[in-house]
XYZ file of C-alpha atoms in Angstrom:
370
model
C -57.120 144.675 412.664
C -54.142 146.524 411.221
C -52.175 145.699 408.055
C -49.457 144.311 410.347
C -52.029 142.013 411.934
C -53.073 140.678 408.539
C -49.476 139.948 407.510
C -48.712 138.295 410.838
C -51.781 136.132 410.337
C -50.332 135.137 406.956
C -47.027 134.309 408.668
C -48.759 132.073 411.227
C -50.580 130.293 408.409
C -47.336 129.780 406.499
C -45.760 128.053 409.485
C -48.365 125.288 409.274
C -46.562 124.004 406.181
C -43.269 123.431 408.038
C -41.613 120.231 406.864
C -44.169 119.505 404.158
C -43.374 122.187 401.562
C -39.648 121.357 401.076
C -37.975 122.222 398.779
C -40.604 124.914 398.275
C -40.894 127.853 400.686
C -43.461 128.223 403.439
C -45.994 130.834 402.315
C -49.220 132.213 403.779
C -51.830 134.519 402.255
C -54.739 136.516 403.670
C -57.405 138.323 401.594
C -59.029 141.404 403.136
C -62.054 143.361 401.899
C -63.793 146.192 403.736
C -61.535 145.637 406.765
C -62.589 141.995 407.036
C -60.744 138.764 406.229
C -62.693 137.033 403.456
C -60.175 134.304 402.626
C -56.921 132.802 403.755
C -54.661 129.897 402.956
C -51.130 128.566 402.963
C -48.890 126.313 400.906
C -49.668 122.972 402.520
C -47.446 120.540 400.640
C -44.923 120.543 397.823
C -46.716 119.836 394.544
C -50.043 121.146 395.790
C -51.629 124.580 395.383
C -49.720 127.617 396.568
C -50.934 129.929 399.329
C -52.516 132.497 396.999
C -54.665 129.935 395.190
C -55.696 128.273 398.465
C -56.679 131.668 399.869
C -58.717 132.509 396.768
C -60.427 129.107 396.926
C -61.567 129.870 400.480
C -63.146 133.316 399.943
C -66.558 133.921 401.489
C -67.436 136.711 399.040
C -66.303 138.147 395.696
C -62.590 139.086 396.076
C -62.777 141.785 393.382
C -61.248 144.975 394.785
C -59.754 143.200 397.828
C -56.227 143.357 399.221
C -54.076 140.249 399.443
C -51.338 139.971 402.072
C -48.799 137.317 401.081
C -45.540 136.452 402.831
C -43.571 135.842 399.608
C -43.719 137.379 396.132
C -46.307 135.484 394.029
C -44.831 133.121 391.468
C -45.190 133.923 387.773
C -43.993 130.686 386.170
C -45.468 127.237 385.665
C -43.876 124.607 387.876
C -45.799 121.819 389.590
C -48.725 124.273 389.683
C -49.807 127.226 387.475
C -48.574 130.798 388.125
C -50.201 132.458 391.138
C -50.054 135.839 389.406
C -52.651 134.585 386.894
C -55.051 133.617 389.674
C -54.593 136.952 391.489
C -55.242 138.925 388.293
C -58.254 136.805 387.318
C -59.801 137.256 390.769
C -59.760 141.052 390.465
C -57.527 141.633 393.481
C -56.825 145.385 393.656
C -53.736 145.407 395.878
C -51.058 142.892 396.867
C -48.887 143.433 399.933
C -45.708 141.325 399.773
C -43.404 140.422 402.654
C -40.327 138.636 401.238
C -38.799 138.992 397.805
C -38.350 135.695 395.975
C -34.679 135.045 395.037
C -35.700 132.329 392.570
C -34.471 133.628 389.175
C -37.775 132.452 387.661
C -39.599 134.960 389.891
C -37.188 137.567 391.412
C -39.207 140.732 390.856
C -41.063 139.423 387.825
C -44.141 138.464 389.847
C -44.537 141.969 391.279
C -43.866 143.485 387.848
C -46.598 141.431 386.169
C -49.115 142.403 388.849
C -48.308 146.097 388.386
C -48.606 145.773 384.605
C -52.173 144.562 385.144
C -53.113 147.574 387.243
C -52.702 145.975 390.659
C -51.115 148.113 393.379
C -48.107 146.338 394.873
C -46.391 147.027 398.194
C -43.112 145.182 398.744
C -40.957 144.496 401.815
C -43.854 144.761 404.263
C -42.689 143.196 407.567
C -39.906 141.762 405.454
C -37.655 140.736 408.330
C -40.446 138.681 409.923
C -41.402 137.142 406.590
C -37.777 136.373 405.679
C -37.436 134.509 408.988
C -39.860 131.898 407.638
C -37.587 130.698 404.862
C -33.818 130.745 405.488
C -33.742 127.164 404.198
C -35.452 128.040 400.913
C -33.352 131.168 400.367
C -30.109 129.227 400.895
C -31.166 126.299 398.733
C -32.494 128.365 395.831
C -29.291 130.444 395.739
C -26.754 127.611 396.138
C -28.510 124.391 395.153
C -27.117 122.906 398.381
C -28.891 121.894 401.586
C -29.087 124.274 404.533
C -27.006 122.272 407.021
C -27.686 122.743 410.743
C -25.266 121.405 413.354
C -27.224 120.613 416.520
C -25.911 119.353 419.842
C -26.785 119.295 423.535
C -24.076 119.870 426.120
C -23.547 120.583 429.786
C -22.472 123.972 431.088
C -18.866 122.718 431.013
C -19.131 121.704 427.361
C -19.631 117.917 427.581
C -22.044 115.977 425.336
C -21.565 112.755 427.313
C -20.014 111.485 430.532
C -16.557 109.885 430.453
C -18.375 106.523 430.361
C -20.016 107.497 427.071
C -23.485 107.831 428.601
C -25.397 110.802 427.179
C -29.059 110.176 428.046
C -30.161 112.658 429.028
C -28.179 115.902 428.917
C -31.210 118.168 428.464
C -34.715 117.938 429.911
C -37.991 116.754 428.445
C -39.101 120.172 427.173
C -35.937 120.656 425.102
C -36.133 117.100 423.741
C -39.738 117.595 422.639
C -38.680 120.763 420.833
C -35.958 118.801 419.010
C -38.551 116.349 417.711
C -40.720 119.189 416.438
C -37.627 120.693 414.852
C -36.712 117.403 413.158
C -40.010 117.569 411.324
C -39.031 120.921 409.760
C -35.965 119.571 407.949
C -35.790 117.352 404.894
C -33.113 115.087 406.378
C -31.332 114.113 409.610
C -27.661 113.159 409.422
C -25.572 111.196 411.913
C -22.335 109.245 411.879
C -21.818 105.529 412.282
C -20.333 106.056 415.776
C -23.689 107.401 416.955
C -25.472 104.366 415.516
C -23.054 101.900 417.104
C -23.109 103.652 420.484
C -26.806 104.524 420.851
C -28.750 102.508 418.221
C -31.049 105.514 417.631
C -34.194 105.715 415.492
C -33.535 109.296 414.297
C -37.196 109.728 413.429
C -39.591 112.531 414.324
C -41.974 111.655 417.131
C -43.981 114.895 417.027
C -47.631 114.140 416.211
C -48.541 114.568 412.555
C -45.065 115.783 411.602
C -43.109 115.150 408.431
C -40.651 112.231 408.640
C -37.238 113.321 407.359
C -34.811 111.225 405.352
C -32.344 109.556 407.741
C -28.730 109.710 406.526
C -25.907 107.737 408.130
C -22.270 108.509 407.274
C -20.684 105.069 407.286
C -17.497 104.961 405.211
C -16.847 101.216 405.686
C -20.460 99.967 405.904
C -20.200 98.949 409.547
C -23.884 99.533 410.280
C -25.443 96.389 411.763
C -28.340 94.881 409.847
C -29.990 94.456 413.255
C -29.821 98.187 414.080
C -33.047 100.130 414.491
C -32.094 102.320 411.532
C -31.901 99.328 409.172
C -34.816 97.421 410.680
C -37.148 100.412 410.167
C -35.831 101.521 406.751
C -38.991 100.417 404.955
C -41.074 102.585 407.273
C -38.779 105.649 407.294
C -36.717 106.802 404.287
C -33.091 105.918 404.970
C -29.764 106.511 403.207
C -26.321 105.201 404.092
C -23.430 107.155 402.572
C -20.306 105.045 402.255
C -16.887 105.066 400.614
C -17.103 101.435 399.500
C -18.007 100.157 396.061
C -21.674 99.198 396.030
C -21.652 96.978 392.943
C -21.345 93.370 394.076
C -20.890 94.426 397.696
C -22.739 91.893 399.844
C -23.343 94.333 402.716
C -24.647 97.008 400.359
C -26.969 94.446 398.747
C -28.240 93.311 402.151
C -28.943 96.910 403.155
C -30.759 97.566 399.888
C -32.994 94.540 400.497
C -33.967 96.096 403.846
C -34.999 99.325 402.068
C -31.816 101.341 402.646
C -30.529 103.524 399.813
C -26.745 103.032 399.712
C -24.708 105.813 398.084
C -20.960 105.620 397.478
C -19.185 109.001 397.740
C -15.496 108.431 398.537
C -12.956 111.200 398.918
C -9.212 110.966 398.307
C -8.606 109.482 401.765
C -11.206 106.729 401.395
C -13.832 108.406 403.590
C -17.193 109.885 402.616
C -16.837 113.211 400.802
C -19.335 115.436 402.652
C -19.292 118.118 399.964
C -20.132 115.497 397.348
C -22.917 114.292 399.632
C -24.360 117.820 399.876
C -24.300 118.132 396.087
C -25.979 114.730 395.753
C -28.693 115.693 398.223
C -29.238 119.078 396.576
C -29.697 117.377 393.209
C -32.324 115.117 394.815
C -34.288 118.131 396.100
C -33.162 117.700 399.715
C -33.023 121.338 400.818
C -32.022 120.951 404.482
C -30.083 118.640 406.783
C -30.083 118.517 410.585
C -26.717 117.141 411.742
C -27.314 115.167 414.951
C -24.126 113.202 415.326
C -21.352 113.480 417.884
C -18.080 115.358 418.006
C -16.505 113.349 415.176
C -19.184 114.065 412.577
C -19.418 117.681 413.750
C -15.683 118.105 413.223
C -15.947 116.521 409.774
C -18.828 118.823 408.831
C -16.944 121.915 409.954
C -13.779 120.725 408.253
C -15.743 120.287 405.018
C -17.256 123.759 405.381
C -20.841 122.552 404.931
C -22.355 123.963 408.146
C -24.742 126.895 407.689
C -26.292 127.196 411.136
C -25.579 126.000 414.701
C -28.030 125.038 417.455
C -26.433 124.611 420.888
C -28.613 123.363 423.745
C -26.988 123.978 427.131
C -28.093 122.186 430.292
C -27.356 123.435 433.830
C -25.107 120.475 434.622
C -21.382 119.910 435.117
C -20.026 116.515 434.075
C -16.293 117.142 434.061
C -13.890 114.520 432.797
C -10.670 114.957 430.860
C -11.821 112.359 428.324
C -15.529 113.183 428.274
C -16.854 113.894 424.778
C -17.211 117.462 423.503
C -19.357 118.842 420.639
C -16.437 119.217 418.207
C -13.519 116.808 418.452
C -10.350 116.386 416.413
C -7.180 118.447 416.831
C -8.930 121.813 416.819
C -7.336 125.178 416.141
C -3.997 126.314 417.509
C -5.222 129.852 418.206
C -8.527 131.598 419.015
C -7.789 133.891 416.064
C -8.238 130.919 413.717
C -11.553 129.721 415.158
C -14.795 129.257 413.289
C -16.802 132.426 413.935
C -20.515 132.497 414.672
C -22.958 135.393 414.500
C -24.751 136.888 417.484
C -27.017 134.227 419.032
C -30.741 134.217 419.485
C -31.751 132.678 422.822
C -34.669 130.431 423.766
C -35.368 128.832 427.129
C -36.847 125.379 427.769
C -37.437 125.052 431.510
C -33.883 125.014 432.919
C -32.174 124.481 429.553
C -31.323 127.169 427.009
C -30.879 127.090 423.246
C -28.328 129.324 421.550
C -28.963 129.636 417.808
C -26.217 130.952 415.524
C -25.627 131.686 411.858
C -22.114 131.024 410.606
C -19.922 134.106 410.176
C -16.682 132.468 409.143
C -16.411 128.752 408.516
C -12.710 128.345 407.794
C -11.934 124.651 407.616
C -10.572 122.900 410.674
C -6.985 121.668 410.402
C -6.231 118.071 409.521
């Protein structure tokens, strides 16, 4: 095996922690001695041992003099667990090959520096682009303190997310829908608007086997959510938040929701609707590092207008629905000119049977007009 093979093995290990490490990064580590892997591990869950310590705990022989491949710079501070640099030094590791640099100010070059000061050879930026691709959520959250917000929708080739009757099941095929459930498990929260709840009565849970169950967030300014809805009825089984613009103290509906296990949060803006920027700050303070927005055109417009969207996932099905009044992914007034539009980066493309997924980073997220 080559050094690239060892790092790619560490990357594949890191991916096993998807959805369980938030708000920590996904990290994998592989220990090699005499051209043989003698230990490997990954960060399995937030609050538990990091990848380096798990790899060292798994070694089949003395790691003294070995090389460690790790996808992210080892931590050098005490958080929920002790510094990984201490474990690497104590084990007698001779060389550490690092993929991504850690932007956390508590680490940010200090981990590599400490290793070098103890006589360990350090190589940085090895397969960095591939390692960085593991953790866009962590990098965004650690730099901003705000969730990485992903706007996801499925539409026909003529840009409709539902027929003129309102029916939307199903735009895409089974393969794409299964991928969405796996993807839900990678994010800390799923967000939808009250219109989606009233129209579809969704569960908004993750049905992928063994996956993390994200926090379900409903934007419901006037607390219209029915107590009989699936969201409310399953709130004790799945973490659930309703963000409203109403006062919660002494509010009978808010009290009834709380009794069902729903966390009700009041975040009004100046127009009496939920302030999405305040919601993002609230979630960031709670350690919610990522949000998958799975509402309709109204909530998508609100999210773009608020400037909270970081990433866009557009599933496109080979269907034509037509309809002057059929729903589209982003509603509202829109822009008067193409020159004013929200700009997206170049897409990556995946295919799911006959459907395709276009994945974009935001380039310019100028707010939509009122």
